[in-house]
Amino acid sequence: MEISSNFDSGNIEVVSIDKKKNDFKLKIRKDTNSEFLQWFHFRLSEAKKKSCKFSILNAGKTAYPKGWENYNVCVSYDREDWFRIPTTYSNGQLKFKFTPKFNSVYFAYFAPYSYERHLDLVHQAQMSDQVTMEIVGKTYEGRNIEMLIIGKPGKNKKVIWVIARQHPGEPMAEWFIEGFIDRLLNPDDPVSKKILEDAILYVVPNMNIDGSIAGNLRASASGANLNREWQKPSKKMSPEVYYVRKKMDETGINLLLDVHGDEEIPYNFVACAEGIPGYDDYLKTMEKKFIDSWMSTSPDFQDTYKYPLDPPGGANMTIATPQIASRYGCLSFTIEMPFKDNADVPDKHYGWSDDRSRILGASVLNPVLHVLHQLR
Ligand SMILES: [Zn+2]
């Protein structure tokens, strides 16, 4: 029996393996140059039909210990079908048991979205006559940051930016983008057609490529939390935000969607810009319009369970949503999906999943169209 994590988005450290009892004591490694930790992804080999016991010893020391309550680990034999297994959290340890049917099996915090799949996504999308792929800049480690420009430029077209995975250990965000792009590029979809008639979209499917490959939860390779870099992005330490914000300054922006996953809250929800200086009736009305439209078209989306609202003027302006809302006076949302499940529409076998994230990503086009012509 052996455990490995030396692959794309792998993260685990072996503390000990008791080969007589098939008992594995494990630890999650810290993000690169950072104290954050929570994402895990590892492979167990040579354990067919062996009843194995796992304990993640430092689960209580992670960024969001409450994220482990009512959470079930994701498991896959083929790296496509990720199902959940019963998991418990007590005394700061995450514990689960599993008897593999095959010789090799993967465990992860959530269905991973690999760098190879990311490259497939952007290259397949660029084959559409609606799409141009551009490299916005380079990451801290020198990788290309891909942006898809979707739709044709035109006078009076609304500019929509969609960015995802600032936090690399939130792969549901890129599954969401995959569903979003698939629907947007479907020439038979009337909602997509109408959006592309009147808007041009700039989509960055993965803001934090280095951190994704490294198996980080929140940090980039420089150790930066990219979603705290929007006020004063550093060309050296947070080039991912620096180049994207620079491009936003060039294109202007009427709507931002910034896609994330939330460790603790078992629902889909958005965070808005109520705490920015200059928050006005336009933003308030449009936020409500967008939220109501999404709720009426997807039972997976709700507005009851979410983050506490910021007091007037109390927004953290280093975060993308308030910074962009304030900088451009535009409508701006942080979209959050669960790591656990959507408690409104639970699925015992899969929990919240890659497929469900994709479907939610497609569904957001309805509220986008609903508010499109009123965007300022
Ligand atoms: Zn996040």
mmCIF file of C-alpha atoms and ligand atoms in Angstrom:
data_model
loop_
_atom_site.group_PDB
_atom_site.id
_atom_site.type_symbol
_atom_site.label_atom_id
_atom_site.label_comp_id
_atom_site.label_asym_id
_atom_site.label_seq_id
_atom_site.Cartn_x
_atom_site.Cartn_y
_atom_site.Cartn_z
ATOM 1 C CA MET A 1 0.000 0.000 0.000
ATOM 2 C CA GLU A 2 1.218 3.483 -0.691
ATOM 3 C CA ILE A 3 0.030 7.068 -0.761
ATOM 4 C CA SER A 4 1.192 9.601 -3.342
ATOM 5 C CA SER A 5 0.387 13.223 -4.145
ATOM 6 C CA ASN A 6 3.192 14.157 -6.497
ATOM 7 C CA PHE A 7 0.896 15.204 -9.365
ATOM 8 C CA ASP A 8 -1.204 18.140 -10.595
ATOM 9 C CA SER A 9 -3.027 19.661 -7.572
ATOM 10 C CA GLY A 10 -1.812 16.884 -5.268
ATOM 11 C CA ASN A 11 -1.593 17.692 -1.561
ATOM 12 C CA ILE A 12 -1.025 15.365 1.411
ATOM 13 C CA GLU A 13 1.762 14.378 3.758
ATOM 14 C CA VAL A 14 2.007 10.910 5.239
ATOM 15 C CA VAL A 15 2.647 10.930 8.982
ATOM 16 C CA SER A 16 2.481 7.153 9.415
ATOM 17 C CA ILE A 17 1.072 4.001 7.845
ATOM 18 C CA ASP A 18 0.263 0.975 9.995
ATOM 19 C CA LYS A 19 0.329 -1.767 7.370
ATOM 20 C CA LYS A 20 -1.117 -4.416 9.709
ATOM 21 C CA LYS A 21 -4.167 -2.356 10.561
ATOM 22 C CA ASN A 22 -4.338 -0.510 7.198
ATOM 23 C CA ASP A 23 -4.378 2.686 9.229
ATOM 24 C CA PHE A 24 -3.211 5.901 7.539
ATOM 25 C CA LYS A 25 -2.318 9.028 9.502
ATOM 26 C CA LEU A 26 -2.096 12.024 7.189
ATOM 27 C CA LYS A 27 -1.569 15.790 7.224
ATOM 28 C CA ILE A 28 -2.537 18.521 4.764
ATOM 29 C CA ARG A 29 0.459 20.556 3.584
ATOM 30 C CA LYS A 30 0.426 24.361 3.820
ATOM 31 C CA ASP A 31 -0.114 26.457 0.663
ATOM 32 C CA THR A 32 3.069 27.674 -1.048
ATOM 33 C CA ASN A 33 4.681 30.528 0.973
ATOM 34 C CA SER A 34 1.526 30.783 3.074
ATOM 35 C CA GLU A 35 -0.114 29.596 6.299
ATOM 36 C CA PHE A 36 -3.395 28.585 4.617
ATOM 37 C CA LEU A 37 -4.224 24.917 4.310
ATOM 38 C CA GLN A 38 -7.356 22.884 3.547
ATOM 39 C CA TRP A 39 -7.165 21.468 0.010
ATOM 40 C CA PHE A 40 -6.153 17.809 -0.216
ATOM 41 C CA HIS A 41 -5.870 15.426 -3.145
ATOM 42 C CA PHE A 42 -4.011 12.109 -3.021
ATOM 43 C CA ARG A 43 -3.857 8.631 -4.464
ATOM 44 C CA LEU A 44 -3.917 5.313 -2.642
ATOM 45 C CA SER A 45 -2.353 2.390 -4.497
ATOM 46 C CA GLU A 46 -2.066 -1.382 -3.928
ATOM 47 C CA ALA A 47 -4.974 -1.482 -1.518
ATOM 48 C CA LYS A 48 -7.606 -3.488 -3.418
ATOM 49 C CA LYS A 49 -10.182 -5.057 -1.058
ATOM 50 C CA LYS A 50 -8.289 -3.831 1.994
ATOM 51 C CA SER A 51 -10.383 -2.116 4.615
ATOM 52 C CA CYS A 52 -8.493 1.172 5.073
ATOM 53 C CA LYS A 53 -8.816 3.812 7.791
ATOM 54 C CA PHE A 54 -7.709 7.424 7.276
ATOM 55 C CA SER A 55 -7.223 10.276 9.738
ATOM 56 C CA ILE A 56 -6.252 13.777 8.654
ATOM 57 C CA LEU A 57 -4.593 14.869 11.865
ATOM 58 C CA ASN A 58 -4.399 18.618 11.251
ATOM 59 C CA ALA A 59 -7.959 19.167 9.973
ATOM 60 C CA GLY A 60 -8.612 21.339 13.045
ATOM 61 C CA LYS A 61 -5.704 23.609 12.074
ATOM 62 C CA THR A 62 -7.015 24.402 8.591
ATOM 63 C CA ALA A 63 -8.311 27.758 7.358
ATOM 64 C CA TYR A 64 -11.968 26.727 7.896
ATOM 65 C CA PRO A 65 -12.347 23.984 10.524
ATOM 66 C CA LYS A 66 -16.150 24.432 10.349
ATOM 67 C CA GLY A 67 -15.871 23.351 6.731
ATOM 68 C CA TRP A 68 -15.427 19.751 7.967
ATOM 69 C CA GLU A 69 -18.746 19.632 9.815
ATOM 70 C CA ASN A 70 -21.239 17.643 7.705
ATOM 71 C CA TYR A 71 -18.622 17.321 4.991
ATOM 72 C CA ASN A 72 -18.013 14.056 3.085
ATOM 73 C CA VAL A 73 -14.774 13.230 1.253
ATOM 74 C CA CYS A 74 -14.808 12.877 -2.573
ATOM 75 C CA VAL A 75 -13.478 9.611 -4.043
ATOM 76 C CA SER A 76 -12.857 8.458 -7.618
ATOM 77 C CA TYR A 77 -11.458 5.389 -9.391
ATOM 78 C CA ASP A 78 -11.451 6.857 -12.892
ATOM 79 C CA ARG A 79 -10.861 10.574 -11.999
ATOM 80 C CA GLU A 80 -14.164 11.434 -13.682
ATOM 81 C CA ASP A 81 -16.868 10.103 -11.389
ATOM 82 C CA TRP A 82 -16.320 11.628 -7.930
ATOM 83 C CA PHE A 83 -18.639 10.175 -5.301
ATOM 84 C CA ARG A 84 -18.822 10.907 -1.574
ATOM 85 C CA ILE A 85 -18.034 8.598 1.340
ATOM 86 C CA PRO A 86 -19.153 8.931 4.982
ATOM 87 C CA THR A 87 -16.749 11.155 6.890
ATOM 88 C CA THR A 88 -16.604 12.346 10.474
ATOM 89 C CA TYR A 89 -14.923 15.321 12.108
ATOM 90 C CA SER A 90 -14.092 15.261 15.811
ATOM 91 C CA ASN A 91 -11.248 16.373 18.082
ATOM 92 C CA GLY A 92 -9.708 18.288 15.203
ATOM 93 C CA GLN A 93 -9.369 15.182 13.014
ATOM 94 C CA LEU A 94 -11.131 14.262 9.783
ATOM 95 C CA LYS A 95 -11.745 10.503 9.609
ATOM 96 C CA PHE A 96 -13.043 8.159 6.941
ATOM 97 C CA LYS A 97 -12.905 4.466 6.028
ATOM 98 C CA PHE A 98 -12.806 2.977 2.579
ATOM 99 C CA THR A 99 -12.311 -0.452 1.000
ATOM 100 C CA PRO A 100 -11.205 0.078 -2.621
ATOM 101 C CA LYS A 101 -12.686 -2.184 -5.296
ATOM 102 C CA PHE A 102 -9.657 -1.547 -7.488
ATOM 103 C CA ASN A 103 -5.950 -1.218 -6.972
ATOM 104 C CA SER A 104 -5.733 2.569 -7.296
ATOM 105 C CA VAL A 105 -8.113 5.208 -5.996
ATOM 106 C CA TYR A 106 -8.088 9.009 -5.575
ATOM 107 C CA PHE A 107 -9.348 11.091 -2.657
ATOM 108 C CA ALA A 108 -9.924 14.858 -2.808
ATOM 109 C CA TYR A 109 -11.583 17.776 -1.048
ATOM 110 C CA PHE A 110 -13.659 18.330 -4.202
ATOM 111 C CA ALA A 111 -13.611 17.000 -7.794
ATOM 112 C CA PRO A 112 -10.307 18.487 -9.071
ATOM 113 C CA TYR A 113 -10.158 20.563 -12.241
ATOM 114 C CA SER A 114 -6.768 19.776 -13.774
ATOM 115 C CA TYR A 115 -4.407 22.110 -15.615
ATOM 116 C CA GLU A 116 -4.704 19.841 -18.681
ATOM 117 C CA ARG A 117 -8.478 20.213 -18.606
ATOM 118 C CA HIS A 118 -8.037 23.972 -18.246
ATOM 119 C CA LEU A 119 -5.861 24.018 -21.381
ATOM 120 C CA ASP A 120 -8.417 21.863 -23.237
ATOM 121 C CA LEU A 121 -11.185 24.243 -22.177
ATOM 122 C CA VAL A 122 -9.545 27.406 -23.483
ATOM 123 C CA HIS A 123 -8.205 25.817 -26.678
ATOM 124 C CA GLN A 124 -11.467 24.136 -27.600
ATOM 125 C CA ALA A 125 -13.336 27.372 -26.895
ATOM 126 C CA GLN A 126 -11.038 29.368 -29.189
ATOM 127 C CA MET A 127 -12.199 27.179 -32.120
ATOM 128 C CA SER A 128 -15.593 28.909 -31.957
ATOM 129 C CA ASP A 129 -15.973 31.846 -34.351
ATOM 130 C CA GLN A 130 -17.337 33.803 -31.366
ATOM 131 C CA VAL A 131 -14.086 33.466 -29.394
ATOM 132 C CA THR A 132 -10.612 34.938 -29.366
ATOM 133 C CA MET A 133 -8.095 33.665 -26.826
ATOM 134 C CA GLU A 134 -5.625 36.200 -25.499
ATOM 135 C CA ILE A 135 -2.801 35.906 -23.004
ATOM 136 C CA VAL A 136 -3.395 38.644 -20.433
ATOM 137 C CA GLY A 137 -0.028 38.190 -18.750
ATOM 138 C CA LYS A 138 2.158 35.693 -16.929
ATOM 139 C CA THR A 139 1.694 34.195 -13.493
ATOM 140 C CA TYR A 140 4.301 34.535 -10.719
ATOM 141 C CA GLU A 141 5.921 31.322 -11.979
ATOM 142 C CA GLY A 142 5.747 32.455 -15.597
ATOM 143 C CA ARG A 143 2.752 30.526 -16.909
ATOM 144 C CA ASN A 144 0.328 32.100 -19.382
ATOM 145 C CA ILE A 145 -2.900 33.530 -17.989
ATOM 146 C CA GLU A 146 -5.534 32.808 -20.643
ATOM 147 C CA MET A 147 -8.503 35.066 -21.270
ATOM 148 C CA LEU A 148 -11.358 34.264 -23.640
ATOM 149 C CA ILE A 149 -12.991 37.184 -25.419
ATOM 150 C CA ILE A 150 -16.459 35.968 -26.326
ATOM 151 C CA GLY A 151 -18.666 37.878 -28.769
ATOM 152 C CA LYS A 152 -17.849 40.484 -31.371
ATOM 153 C CA PRO A 153 -16.871 44.034 -30.430
ATOM 154 C CA GLY A 154 -19.512 46.580 -31.311
ATOM 155 C CA LYS A 155 -20.785 50.036 -30.495
ATOM 156 C CA ASN A 156 -22.766 50.296 -27.247
ATOM 157 C CA LYS A 157 -22.119 46.681 -26.331
ATOM 158 C CA LYS A 158 -22.110 45.915 -22.608
ATOM 159 C CA VAL A 159 -18.838 44.608 -21.200
ATOM 160 C CA ILE A 160 -19.075 41.594 -18.894
ATOM 161 C CA TRP A 161 -16.091 40.161 -17.026
ATOM 162 C CA VAL A 162 -16.166 36.687 -15.508
ATOM 163 C CA ILE A 163 -13.191 35.512 -13.455
ATOM 164 C CA ALA A 164 -12.775 32.289 -11.513
ATOM 165 C CA ARG A 165 -10.467 30.402 -9.220
ATOM 166 C CA GLN A 166 -8.636 33.280 -7.600
ATOM 167 C CA HIS A 167 -8.588 30.694 -4.838
ATOM 168 C CA PRO A 168 -7.084 27.649 -6.514
ATOM 169 C CA GLY A 169 -8.494 25.057 -4.103
ATOM 170 C CA GLU A 170 -12.033 25.998 -5.215
ATOM 171 C CA PRO A 171 -12.208 23.940 -8.432
ATOM 172 C CA MET A 172 -16.028 24.158 -8.517
ATOM 173 C CA ALA A 173 -15.385 27.669 -9.849
ATOM 174 C CA GLU A 174 -13.785 26.339 -13.023
ATOM 175 C CA TRP A 175 -16.437 23.632 -13.443
ATOM 176 C CA PHE A 176 -18.913 26.535 -13.266
ATOM 177 C CA ILE A 177 -16.992 28.343 -16.027
ATOM 178 C CA GLU A 178 -17.062 25.233 -18.211
ATOM 179 C CA GLY A 179 -20.876 25.107 -18.018
ATOM 180 C CA PHE A 180 -21.068 28.854 -18.563
ATOM 181 C CA ILE A 181 -18.924 28.758 -21.725
ATOM 182 C CA ASP A 182 -20.618 25.632 -23.143
ATOM 183 C CA ARG A 183 -24.007 27.295 -22.930
ATOM 184 C CA LEU A 184 -22.794 30.660 -24.139
ATOM 185 C CA LEU A 185 -21.305 29.045 -27.252
ATOM 186 C CA ASN A 186 -24.371 26.940 -28.025
ATOM 187 C CA PRO A 187 -25.793 28.607 -31.162
ATOM 188 C CA ASP A 188 -29.213 27.067 -30.482
ATOM 189 C CA ASP A 189 -29.578 28.647 -27.059
ATOM 190 C CA PRO A 190 -31.751 31.772 -27.307
ATOM 191 C CA VAL A 191 -30.502 33.275 -24.036
ATOM 192 C CA SER A 192 -26.879 33.017 -25.172
ATOM 193 C CA LYS A 193 -27.731 34.389 -28.592
ATOM 194 C CA LYS A 194 -29.413 37.451 -27.086
ATOM 195 C CA ILE A 195 -26.517 38.075 -24.701
ATOM 196 C CA LEU A 196 -23.953 37.891 -27.506
ATOM 197 C CA GLU A 197 -25.981 40.303 -29.630
ATOM 198 C CA ASP A 198 -25.616 43.022 -27.014
ATOM 199 C CA ALA A 199 -22.556 42.142 -24.942
ATOM 200 C CA ILE A 200 -18.928 41.201 -25.174
ATOM 201 C CA LEU A 201 -17.530 38.925 -22.471
ATOM 202 C CA TYR A 202 -14.028 38.648 -21.048
ATOM 203 C CA VAL A 203 -13.609 35.333 -19.248
ATOM 204 C CA VAL A 204 -10.581 34.266 -17.194
ATOM 205 C CA PRO A 205 -11.304 30.609 -16.306
ATOM 206 C CA ASN A 206 -8.362 30.282 -13.915
ATOM 207 C CA MET A 207 -6.855 33.345 -12.191
ATOM 208 C CA ASN A 208 -4.470 31.254 -10.093
ATOM 209 C CA ILE A 209 -2.877 28.623 -12.294
ATOM 210 C CA ASP A 210 0.318 28.224 -10.222
ATOM 211 C CA GLY A 211 -1.650 27.679 -7.023
ATOM 212 C CA SER A 212 -3.967 25.190 -8.756
ATOM 213 C CA ILE A 213 -1.086 23.049 -9.938
ATOM 214 C CA ALA A 214 0.612 23.309 -6.533
ATOM 215 C CA GLY A 215 -2.472 21.981 -4.737
ATOM 216 C CA ASN A 216 -3.058 25.180 -2.722
ATOM 217 C CA LEU A 217 -6.312 26.269 -1.118
ATOM 218 C CA ARG A 218 -6.054 30.061 -1.263
ATOM 219 C CA ALA A 219 -2.552 31.250 -2.130
ATOM 220 C CA SER A 220 -0.720 31.850 -5.388
ATOM 221 C CA ALA A 221 2.869 30.646 -5.829
ATOM 222 C CA SER A 222 4.150 33.896 -4.295
ATOM 223 C CA GLY A 223 1.974 33.246 -1.247
ATOM 224 C CA ALA A 224 -0.510 36.010 -2.161
ATOM 225 C CA ASN A 225 -4.234 35.663 -1.507
ATOM 226 C CA LEU A 226 -5.233 37.090 -4.899
ATOM 227 C CA ASN A 227 -8.671 38.135 -3.694
ATOM 228 C CA ARG A 228 -7.014 40.558 -1.250
ATOM 229 C CA GLU A 229 -4.861 42.205 -3.929
ATOM 230 C CA TRP A 230 -7.383 44.275 -5.910
ATOM 231 C CA GLN A 231 -6.699 47.641 -4.335
ATOM 232 C CA LYS A 232 -3.000 47.703 -5.168
ATOM 233 C CA PRO A 233 -1.969 44.643 -7.146
ATOM 234 C CA SER A 234 1.789 44.114 -7.324
ATOM 235 C CA LYS A 235 3.305 43.377 -10.720
ATOM 236 C CA LYS A 236 5.855 41.194 -8.976
ATOM 237 C CA MET A 237 3.889 39.428 -6.215
ATOM 238 C CA SER A 238 0.340 39.316 -7.646
ATOM 239 C CA PRO A 239 0.815 39.686 -11.420
ATOM 240 C CA GLU A 240 -2.393 37.657 -12.000
ATOM 241 C CA VAL A 241 -4.509 40.493 -10.536
ATOM 242 C CA TYR A 242 -2.242 43.252 -11.834
ATOM 243 C CA TYR A 243 -2.655 42.229 -15.493
ATOM 244 C CA VAL A 244 -6.361 41.417 -15.296
ATOM 245 C CA ARG A 245 -7.207 44.715 -13.579
ATOM 246 C CA LYS A 246 -5.085 46.571 -16.126
ATOM 247 C CA LYS A 247 -7.058 44.907 -18.931
ATOM 248 C CA MET A 248 -10.327 45.827 -17.188
ATOM 249 C CA ASP A 249 -9.173 49.455 -17.186
ATOM 250 C CA GLU A 250 -8.738 49.178 -20.968
ATOM 251 C CA THR A 251 -12.065 47.498 -21.746
ATOM 252 C CA GLY A 252 -14.244 49.190 -19.118
ATOM 253 C CA ILE A 253 -16.768 46.990 -17.343
ATOM 254 C CA ASN A 254 -20.539 46.887 -16.799
ATOM 255 C CA LEU A 255 -20.806 43.612 -14.860
ATOM 256 C CA LEU A 256 -18.345 41.434 -12.924
ATOM 257 C CA LEU A 257 -18.910 37.848 -11.836
ATOM 258 C CA ASP A 258 -16.125 36.468 -9.620
ATOM 259 C CA VAL A 259 -16.630 32.740 -9.015
ATOM 260 C CA HIS A 260 -15.653 30.919 -5.792
ATOM 261 C CA GLY A 261 -16.399 28.022 -3.467
ATOM 262 C CA ASP A 262 -17.265 28.335 0.220
ATOM 263 C CA GLU A 263 -15.978 25.786 2.710
ATOM 264 C CA GLU A 264 -18.655 26.253 5.369
ATOM 265 C CA ILE A 265 -22.042 27.295 3.974
ATOM 266 C CA PRO A 266 -24.022 24.467 2.309
ATOM 267 C CA TYR A 267 -25.788 26.683 -0.249
ATOM 268 C CA ASN A 268 -25.156 28.667 -3.433
ATOM 269 C CA PHE A 269 -25.245 32.416 -2.868
ATOM 270 C CA VAL A 270 -23.728 35.725 -3.909
ATOM 271 C CA ALA A 271 -21.945 38.491 -2.025
ATOM 272 C CA CYS A 272 -22.678 42.022 -3.284
ATOM 273 C CA ALA A 273 -21.136 45.466 -2.969
ATOM 274 C CA GLU A 274 -23.370 47.032 -0.276
ATOM 275 C CA GLY A 275 -20.388 48.200 1.789
ATOM 276 C CA ILE A 276 -18.610 50.322 -0.827
ATOM 277 C CA PRO A 277 -18.397 54.119 -0.621
ATOM 278 C CA GLY A 278 -20.900 55.496 -3.121
ATOM 279 C CA TYR A 279 -23.251 52.498 -2.972
ATOM 280 C CA ASP A 280 -26.453 53.756 -4.552
ATOM 281 C CA ASP A 281 -30.019 52.869 -5.507
ATOM 282 C CA TYR A 282 -28.942 51.676 -8.936
ATOM 283 C CA LEU A 283 -26.663 48.995 -7.449
ATOM 284 C CA LYS A 284 -29.193 48.030 -4.806
ATOM 285 C CA THR A 285 -32.020 47.651 -7.327
ATOM 286 C CA MET A 286 -29.900 45.787 -9.858
ATOM 287 C CA GLU A 287 -28.443 43.399 -7.283
ATOM 288 C CA LYS A 288 -31.965 42.486 -6.246
ATOM 289 C CA LYS A 289 -33.099 42.114 -9.827
ATOM 290 C CA PHE A 290 -30.226 39.749 -10.622
ATOM 291 C CA ILE A 291 -30.719 37.684 -7.452
ATOM 292 C CA ASP A 292 -34.502 37.415 -7.913
ATOM 293 C CA SER A 293 -34.092 36.379 -11.530
ATOM 294 C CA TRP A 294 -31.543 33.674 -10.669
ATOM 295 C CA MET A 295 -33.689 32.317 -7.823
ATOM 296 C CA SER A 296 -36.724 32.134 -10.075
ATOM 297 C CA THR A 297 -34.843 30.156 -12.730
ATOM 298 C CA SER A 298 -32.626 27.836 -10.622
ATOM 299 C CA PRO A 299 -33.696 26.052 -7.412
ATOM 300 C CA ASP A 300 -29.965 25.573 -6.749
ATOM 301 C CA PHE A 301 -29.614 29.308 -6.075
ATOM 302 C CA GLN A 302 -30.913 31.119 -2.974
ATOM 303 C CA ASP A 303 -30.430 34.328 -1.006
ATOM 304 C CA THR A 304 -31.221 33.363 2.600
ATOM 305 C CA TYR A 305 -27.960 31.757 3.711
ATOM 306 C CA LYS A 306 -24.952 33.921 2.868
ATOM 307 C CA TYR A 307 -22.228 36.119 4.369
ATOM 308 C CA PRO A 308 -23.239 38.850 6.836
ATOM 309 C CA LEU A 309 -23.792 42.134 4.973
ATOM 310 C CA ASP A 310 -21.073 44.782 5.148
ATOM 311 C CA PRO A 311 -22.062 47.961 7.031
ATOM 312 C CA PRO A 312 -22.264 51.105 4.843
ATOM 313 C CA GLY A 313 -18.715 52.064 3.875
ATOM 314 C CA GLY A 314 -17.368 48.932 5.565
ATOM 315 C CA ALA A 315 -16.439 46.843 2.511
ATOM 316 C CA ASN A 316 -12.958 45.348 2.269
ATOM 317 C CA MET A 317 -11.743 47.183 -0.819
ATOM 318 C CA THR A 318 -8.907 44.711 -1.418
ATOM 319 C CA ILE A 319 -11.522 42.161 -2.572
ATOM 320 C CA ALA A 320 -12.425 42.058 -6.287
ATOM 321 C CA THR A 321 -16.191 42.569 -6.014
ATOM 322 C CA PRO A 322 -16.238 45.794 -3.929
ATOM 323 C CA GLN A 323 -13.095 47.160 -5.611
ATOM 324 C CA ILE A 324 -14.497 46.715 -9.124
ATOM 325 C CA ALA A 325 -17.987 47.927 -8.142
ATOM 326 C CA SER A 326 -16.430 51.058 -6.706
ATOM 327 C CA ARG A 327 -13.820 51.603 -9.420
ATOM 328 C CA TYR A 328 -16.323 51.406 -12.280
ATOM 329 C CA GLY A 329 -19.662 52.008 -10.552
ATOM 330 C CA CYS A 330 -20.765 48.685 -11.993
ATOM 331 C CA LEU A 331 -22.802 45.719 -10.830
ATOM 332 C CA SER A 332 -20.470 43.182 -9.265
ATOM 333 C CA PHE A 333 -20.939 39.800 -7.561
ATOM 334 C CA THR A 334 -18.884 37.171 -5.781
ATOM 335 C CA ILE A 335 -20.557 33.844 -6.550
ATOM 336 C CA GLU A 336 -20.095 31.134 -3.902
ATOM 337 C CA MET A 337 -20.797 27.403 -4.273
ATOM 338 C CA PRO A 338 -20.568 24.811 -1.488
ATOM 339 C CA PHE A 339 -17.878 22.200 -0.892
ATOM 340 C CA LYS A 340 -20.470 20.191 1.054
ATOM 341 C CA ASP A 341 -23.854 20.045 -0.659
ATOM 342 C CA ASN A 342 -26.722 22.351 -1.453
ATOM 343 C CA ALA A 343 -28.977 21.712 1.544
ATOM 344 C CA ASP A 344 -32.013 22.879 -0.484
ATOM 345 C CA VAL A 345 -31.539 20.158 -3.131
ATOM 346 C CA PRO A 346 -29.301 17.550 -1.467
ATOM 347 C CA ASP A 347 -27.669 14.632 -3.265
ATOM 348 C CA LYS A 348 -26.467 11.913 -0.930
ATOM 349 C CA HIS A 349 -24.232 10.143 -3.438
ATOM 350 C CA TYR A 350 -22.430 13.126 -4.990
ATOM 351 C CA GLY A 351 -23.049 16.124 -2.715
ATOM 352 C CA TRP A 352 -22.356 19.392 -4.532
ATOM 353 C CA SER A 353 -20.421 18.192 -7.586
ATOM 354 C CA ASP A 354 -18.555 19.059 -10.754
ATOM 355 C CA ASP A 355 -21.683 18.435 -12.866
ATOM 356 C CA ARG A 356 -23.902 20.520 -10.630
ATOM 357 C CA SER A 357 -21.365 23.370 -10.719
ATOM 358 C CA ARG A 358 -21.438 23.200 -14.529
ATOM 359 C CA ILE A 359 -25.236 23.352 -14.573
ATOM 360 C CA LEU A 360 -25.218 26.324 -12.193
ATOM 361 C CA GLY A 361 -22.657 28.034 -14.450
ATOM 362 C CA ALA A 362 -24.990 27.619 -17.398
ATOM 363 C CA SER A 363 -27.954 28.870 -15.361
ATOM 364 C CA VAL A 364 -26.355 32.226 -14.498
ATOM 365 C CA LEU A 365 -26.902 33.346 -18.097
ATOM 366 C CA ASN A 366 -30.602 33.818 -17.283
ATOM 367 C CA PRO A 367 -30.081 36.594 -14.689
ATOM 368 C CA VAL A 368 -27.300 38.052 -16.855
ATOM 369 C CA LEU A 369 -29.756 38.485 -19.734
ATOM 370 C CA HIS A 370 -32.404 39.751 -17.332
ATOM 371 C CA VAL A 371 -30.263 42.708 -16.195
ATOM 372 C CA LEU A 372 -28.237 43.179 -19.393
ATOM 373 C CA HIS A 373 -30.017 46.132 -20.951
ATOM 374 C CA GLN A 374 -30.084 48.098 -17.721
ATOM 375 C CA LEU A 375 -26.351 47.742 -17.003
ATOM 376 C CA ARG A 376 -24.552 51.052 -16.675
HETATM 377 ZN ZN ZN B 1 -12.722 31.880 -2.744
#
